[in-house]
Amino acid sequence: FLSSADDENKQNRRGQSPPTQQSGDQDGDEMMSRAGMWLMLAACAGVMVSMAAGDSQERVQGAFVHVHKDFEVFEGQVGKEMVFSVEIHNMGEGDAYNVDFFDDAIQGENGKAFKLKEGSFKNHFDKIEAGDYVTFKQVIVPLVPGPLLIPSSVVTYTEEKSGGKKISVVGSVDGFNVLTTAQANTKTLLNVGRYASFGFCKTLADWLRLAAIVGGIAAITLTKSTFTKAKAMGESRRRKQAMKALGVEDLKDN
């Protein structure tokens, strides 16, 4: 009787085990599906936010003006012209009216650090349409060597043709170095020499070292040549003395 009861208990335990394992598997699958659903929802929300942000940043409502200068060279030379291209862009959706350009800060250096040869420090445009731009040139001649700072330009405009509130924008600060004629010529020679020396001599110090090496080699070669010549003259003199002692000094030295 006890043996049959134990067998029955074992069968009951065996029969109850699989349902417990199946229930755990179902709970895990349900949690994974919920996590996947939340991840999908978060990804969709992120895409929608990025699309909305992109749409809002495509174009600015109304006029949006930007001013900057382009240099043809980034290093000047005393007495030589430098050309600046001033560009005023309207990157907004509306037209810009009564556009005024001012270079008052740099105008104060005219006649000191440089002189204005062509162009103007002020300019006016009645209208710059949306997406369009205007450009004009300034030609200056540096007068002194060293760093030359180009202060910010200022542009004012209105969004109404009849006037109204003036909107002001400020350009970036730029600068470049001005060389003397001797410095410019030295730099040109160094650039040429860099190619002639296959890139080994890039600075004046490199050329001085090369000149010292070449001079040393030349001195050694000249000393050796002089020694060889002096040695040959001494041997010739001794040979003539020996021939004279033998009484055959009338023979030619071959």
Short mmCIF file of C-alpha atoms in Angstrom, two decimals:
data_model
loop_
_atom_site.label_atom_id
_atom_site.label_comp_id
_atom_site.label_asym_id
_atom_site.label_seq_id
_atom_site.Cartn_x
_atom_site.Cartn_y
_atom_site.Cartn_z
CA PHE A 1 0.00 0.00 0.00
CA LEU A 2 2.84 2.47 0.86
CA SER A 3 4.64 1.60 -2.36
CA SER A 4 1.57 2.29 -4.45
CA ALA A 5 1.04 5.65 -2.64
CA ASP A 6 4.62 6.73 -3.34
CA ASP A 7 4.20 5.87 -6.99
CA GLU A 8 1.02 7.91 -7.14
CA ASN A 9 2.73 10.94 -5.51
CA LYS A 10 5.62 10.72 -7.97
CA GLN A 11 3.20 10.63 -10.89
CA ASN A 12 1.35 13.64 -9.47
CA ARG A 13 4.61 15.60 -9.17
CA ARG A 14 5.64 14.63 -12.68
CA GLY A 15 2.28 15.64 -14.02
CA GLN A 16 2.41 19.09 -12.37
CA SER A 17 5.97 20.03 -13.49
CA PRO A 18 5.39 20.73 -17.18
CA PRO A 19 2.56 23.23 -16.65
CA THR A 20 4.84 25.25 -14.31
CA GLN A 21 7.63 25.46 -16.95
CA GLN A 22 5.17 26.36 -19.71
CA SER A 23 3.74 29.18 -17.59
CA GLY A 24 7.25 30.65 -17.08
CA ASP A 25 7.95 30.54 -20.79
CA GLN A 26 4.69 32.32 -21.55
CA ASP A 27 5.50 35.09 -19.04
CA GLY A 28 8.95 35.63 -20.60
CA ASP A 29 7.49 35.80 -24.12
CA GLU A 30 4.89 38.29 -22.98
CA MET A 31 7.55 40.54 -21.38
CA MET A 32 9.70 40.40 -24.54
CA SER A 33 6.75 41.34 -26.73
CA ARG A 34 5.89 44.28 -24.48
CA ALA A 35 9.51 45.50 -24.51
CA GLY A 36 9.61 45.25 -28.31
CA MET A 37 6.37 47.20 -28.56
CA TRP A 38 7.71 50.01 -26.34
CA LEU A 39 10.96 50.17 -28.35
CA MET A 40 9.00 50.45 -31.58
CA LEU A 41 6.85 53.23 -30.15
CA ALA A 42 9.95 55.12 -28.96
CA ALA A 43 11.58 54.81 -32.39
CA CYS A 44 8.44 56.12 -34.12
CA ALA A 45 8.27 59.04 -31.71
CA GLY A 46 11.92 59.91 -32.39
CA VAL A 47 11.39 59.88 -36.16
CA MET A 48 8.34 62.14 -35.84
CA VAL A 49 10.23 64.62 -33.64
CA SER A 50 13.19 64.77 -36.04
CA MET A 51 10.89 65.30 -39.02
CA ALA A 52 9.11 68.10 -37.23
CA ALA A 53 12.40 69.75 -36.29
CA GLY A 54 13.67 69.49 -39.87
CA ASP A 55 10.53 71.08 -41.24
CA SER A 56 10.81 73.96 -38.79
CA GLN A 57 14.48 74.62 -39.68
CA GLU A 58 14.21 74.56 -43.48
CA ARG A 59 13.70 78.30 -43.98
CA VAL A 60 13.37 81.28 -41.69
CA GLN A 61 10.11 83.18 -41.86
CA GLY A 62 10.76 86.70 -43.16
CA ALA A 63 14.10 88.11 -44.27
CA PHE A 64 17.34 86.76 -42.80
CA VAL A 65 20.51 88.63 -43.88
CA HIS A 66 24.12 87.49 -43.50
CA VAL A 67 27.31 89.40 -44.46
CA HIS A 68 30.86 88.12 -44.94
CA LYS A 69 34.09 88.89 -46.82
CA ASP A 70 36.17 86.66 -49.08
CA PHE A 71 39.91 87.22 -49.53
CA GLU A 72 41.75 86.34 -52.72
CA VAL A 73 44.97 85.96 -50.69
CA PHE A 74 45.52 85.24 -47.00
CA GLU A 75 48.91 86.99 -46.73
CA GLY A 76 49.54 90.55 -47.87
CA GLN A 77 52.62 92.50 -48.89
CA VAL A 78 53.43 96.13 -48.24
CA GLY A 79 52.56 98.21 -51.30
CA LYS A 80 50.65 95.45 -53.13
CA GLU A 81 46.89 95.42 -53.69
CA MET A 82 44.56 93.08 -51.82
CA VAL A 83 41.03 92.43 -53.07
CA PHE A 84 38.08 91.75 -50.74
CA SER A 85 34.74 90.49 -52.05
CA VAL A 86 31.89 91.55 -49.78
CA GLU A 87 28.75 89.38 -50.04
CA ILE A 88 25.38 90.10 -48.44
CA HIS A 89 23.02 87.11 -48.54
CA ASN A 90 19.28 87.00 -47.80
CA MET A 91 18.71 83.43 -46.61
CA GLY A 92 15.14 83.93 -45.41
CA GLU A 93 11.75 83.54 -47.08
CA GLY A 94 10.93 87.26 -47.16
CA ASP A 95 12.55 90.13 -49.06
CA ALA A 96 14.95 92.51 -47.29
CA TYR A 97 14.51 96.26 -47.88
CA ASN A 98 16.61 99.36 -47.21
CA VAL A 99 19.80 97.35 -46.85
CA ASP A 100 22.76 99.45 -45.62
CA PHE A 101 26.36 98.26 -45.34
CA PHE A 102 28.80 99.91 -42.91
CA ASP A 103 32.55 99.37 -42.46
CA ASP A 104 33.07 102.12 -39.91
CA ALA A 105 35.53 100.15 -37.76
CA ILE A 106 37.95 99.48 -40.60
CA GLN A 107 37.47 102.98 -42.02
CA GLY A 108 39.35 104.34 -39.00
CA GLU A 109 42.53 102.55 -40.18
CA ASN A 110 42.40 104.06 -43.67
CA GLY A 111 45.63 105.97 -44.27
CA LYS A 112 47.36 104.32 -41.28
CA ALA A 113 47.61 100.55 -41.67
CA PHE A 114 46.38 100.64 -45.28
CA LYS A 115 44.74 102.86 -47.87
CA LEU A 116 41.51 102.17 -49.73
CA LYS A 117 42.25 102.20 -53.47
CA GLU A 118 38.89 101.06 -54.83
CA GLY A 119 35.40 100.54 -53.43
CA SER A 120 33.71 102.10 -50.43
CA PHE A 121 33.24 101.61 -46.70
CA LYS A 122 29.49 102.19 -47.08
CA ASN A 123 26.91 100.86 -49.52
CA HIS A 124 23.12 100.86 -49.94
CA PHE A 125 20.69 98.48 -51.65
CA ASP A 126 16.97 99.13 -51.94
CA LYS A 127 16.05 95.45 -51.95
CA ILE A 128 17.56 91.95 -51.73
CA GLU A 129 15.04 89.29 -52.66
CA ALA A 130 14.59 86.06 -50.70
CA GLY A 131 17.34 83.57 -51.58
CA ASP A 132 19.34 86.21 -53.48
CA TYR A 133 22.55 88.07 -52.67
CA VAL A 134 24.57 91.14 -53.70
CA THR A 135 28.33 91.49 -53.94
CA PHE A 136 30.88 94.26 -54.40
CA LYS A 137 34.65 94.65 -54.09
CA GLN A 138 37.05 96.56 -51.88
CA VAL A 139 40.69 97.01 -52.94
CA ILE A 140 43.17 98.04 -50.25
CA VAL A 141 46.95 98.53 -50.21
CA PRO A 142 48.75 97.62 -46.94
CA LEU A 143 51.14 100.31 -45.70
CA VAL A 144 52.87 98.63 -42.74
CA PRO A 145 54.04 95.04 -42.12
CA GLY A 146 52.70 92.80 -39.38
CA PRO A 147 49.27 91.46 -38.38
CA LEU A 148 46.32 93.37 -39.85
CA LEU A 149 42.92 92.96 -38.23
CA ILE A 150 39.75 93.34 -40.30
CA PRO A 151 36.92 94.27 -37.88
CA SER A 152 33.33 93.15 -38.34
CA SER A 153 31.12 94.76 -40.95
CA VAL A 154 27.57 95.80 -40.03
CA VAL A 155 24.43 95.49 -42.15
CA THR A 156 20.99 96.92 -41.30
CA TYR A 157 17.72 96.21 -43.11
CA THR A 158 13.93 96.24 -42.75
CA GLU A 159 11.29 93.65 -43.65
CA GLU A 160 8.88 96.31 -44.93
CA LYS A 161 9.50 98.38 -48.04
CA SER A 162 8.13 101.51 -46.38
CA GLY A 163 10.58 101.16 -43.49
CA GLY A 164 9.79 100.16 -39.95
CA LYS A 165 12.02 98.40 -37.46
CA LYS A 166 15.70 98.27 -38.43
CA ILE A 167 17.31 94.85 -38.00
CA SER A 168 21.09 94.81 -37.52
CA VAL A 169 23.52 91.96 -38.26
CA VAL A 170 27.28 91.80 -37.63
CA GLY A 171 29.80 89.94 -39.79
CA SER A 172 32.81 87.94 -38.60
CA VAL A 173 36.21 89.34 -37.62
CA ASP A 174 39.03 88.47 -40.03
CA GLY A 175 42.73 89.12 -40.20
CA PHE A 176 45.91 88.34 -42.09
CA ASN A 177 49.64 88.98 -41.98
CA VAL A 178 51.41 91.61 -44.06
CA LEU A 179 55.01 90.93 -45.19
CA THR A 180 57.75 93.31 -46.22
CA THR A 181 59.15 93.06 -49.74
CA ALA A 182 62.26 91.25 -48.45
CA GLN A 183 60.15 88.77 -46.45
CA ALA A 184 57.92 88.10 -49.44
CA ASN A 185 60.92 87.53 -51.74
CA THR A 186 62.56 85.21 -49.19
CA LYS A 187 59.36 83.21 -48.87
CA THR A 188 59.10 82.91 -52.65
CA LEU A 189 62.69 81.69 -52.92
CA LEU A 190 62.12 79.20 -50.11
CA ASN A 191 59.04 77.85 -51.87
CA VAL A 192 61.00 77.44 -55.09
CA GLY A 193 63.94 75.92 -53.21
CA ARG A 194 61.69 73.44 -51.43
CA TYR A 195 60.79 71.90 -54.79
CA ALA A 196 64.38 72.17 -56.06
CA SER A 197 65.65 70.35 -52.96
CA PHE A 198 62.90 67.70 -53.22
CA GLY A 199 61.30 68.96 -50.01
CA PHE A 200 64.43 68.74 -47.80
CA CYS A 201 64.92 72.53 -47.43
CA LYS A 202 61.75 74.22 -46.22
CA THR A 203 63.11 77.07 -44.08
CA LEU A 204 66.01 79.51 -44.15
CA ALA A 205 67.75 77.50 -41.41
CA ASP A 206 67.57 74.39 -43.62
CA TRP A 207 69.28 76.26 -46.44
CA LEU A 208 71.99 77.59 -44.10
CA ARG A 209 72.71 74.05 -42.90
CA LEU A 210 72.84 72.83 -46.50
CA ALA A 211 75.21 75.69 -47.42
CA ALA A 212 77.49 74.78 -44.51
CA ILE A 213 77.55 71.12 -45.60
CA VAL A 214 78.27 72.04 -49.24
CA GLY A 215 80.98 74.50 -48.14
CA GLY A 216 82.65 71.83 -46.02
CA ILE A 217 82.64 69.34 -48.86
CA ALA A 218 84.06 71.98 -51.24
CA ALA A 219 86.81 72.87 -48.75
CA ILE A 220 87.79 69.21 -48.35
CA THR A 221 87.82 68.69 -52.12
CA LEU A 222 89.93 71.84 -52.71
CA THR A 223 92.40 70.86 -49.99
CA LYS A 224 92.80 67.38 -51.46
CA SER A 225 93.31 68.81 -54.95
CA THR A 226 95.94 71.28 -53.70
CA PHE A 227 97.79 68.53 -51.79
CA THR A 228 97.78 66.24 -54.85
CA LYS A 229 99.13 69.03 -57.07
CA ALA A 230 101.85 69.98 -54.58
CA LYS A 231 102.87 66.32 -54.27
CA ALA A 232 103.15 65.97 -58.06
CA MET A 233 105.28 69.13 -58.31
CA GLY A 234 107.62 67.83 -55.60
CA GLU A 235 108.03 64.49 -57.36
CA SER A 236 108.77 66.25 -60.66
CA ARG A 237 111.40 68.46 -59.02
CA ARG A 238 113.13 65.45 -57.42
CA ARG A 239 113.08 63.58 -60.73
CA LYS A 240 114.74 66.49 -62.52
CA GLN A 241 117.42 66.71 -59.85
CA ALA A 242 118.17 62.98 -60.22
CA MET A 243 118.37 63.25 -64.01
CA LYS A 244 120.71 66.22 -63.70
CA ALA A 245 123.00 64.24 -61.40
CA LEU A 246 123.11 61.40 -63.96
CA GLY A 247 123.95 63.82 -66.80
CA VAL A 248 120.78 63.19 -68.73
CA GLU A 249 119.04 66.45 -68.02
CA ASP A 250 118.56 67.13 -71.73
CA LEU A 251 116.05 64.24 -71.99
CA LYS A 252 112.42 65.18 -72.02
CA ASP A 253 110.30 64.24 -69.05
CA ASN A 254 107.65 61.83 -70.24
#
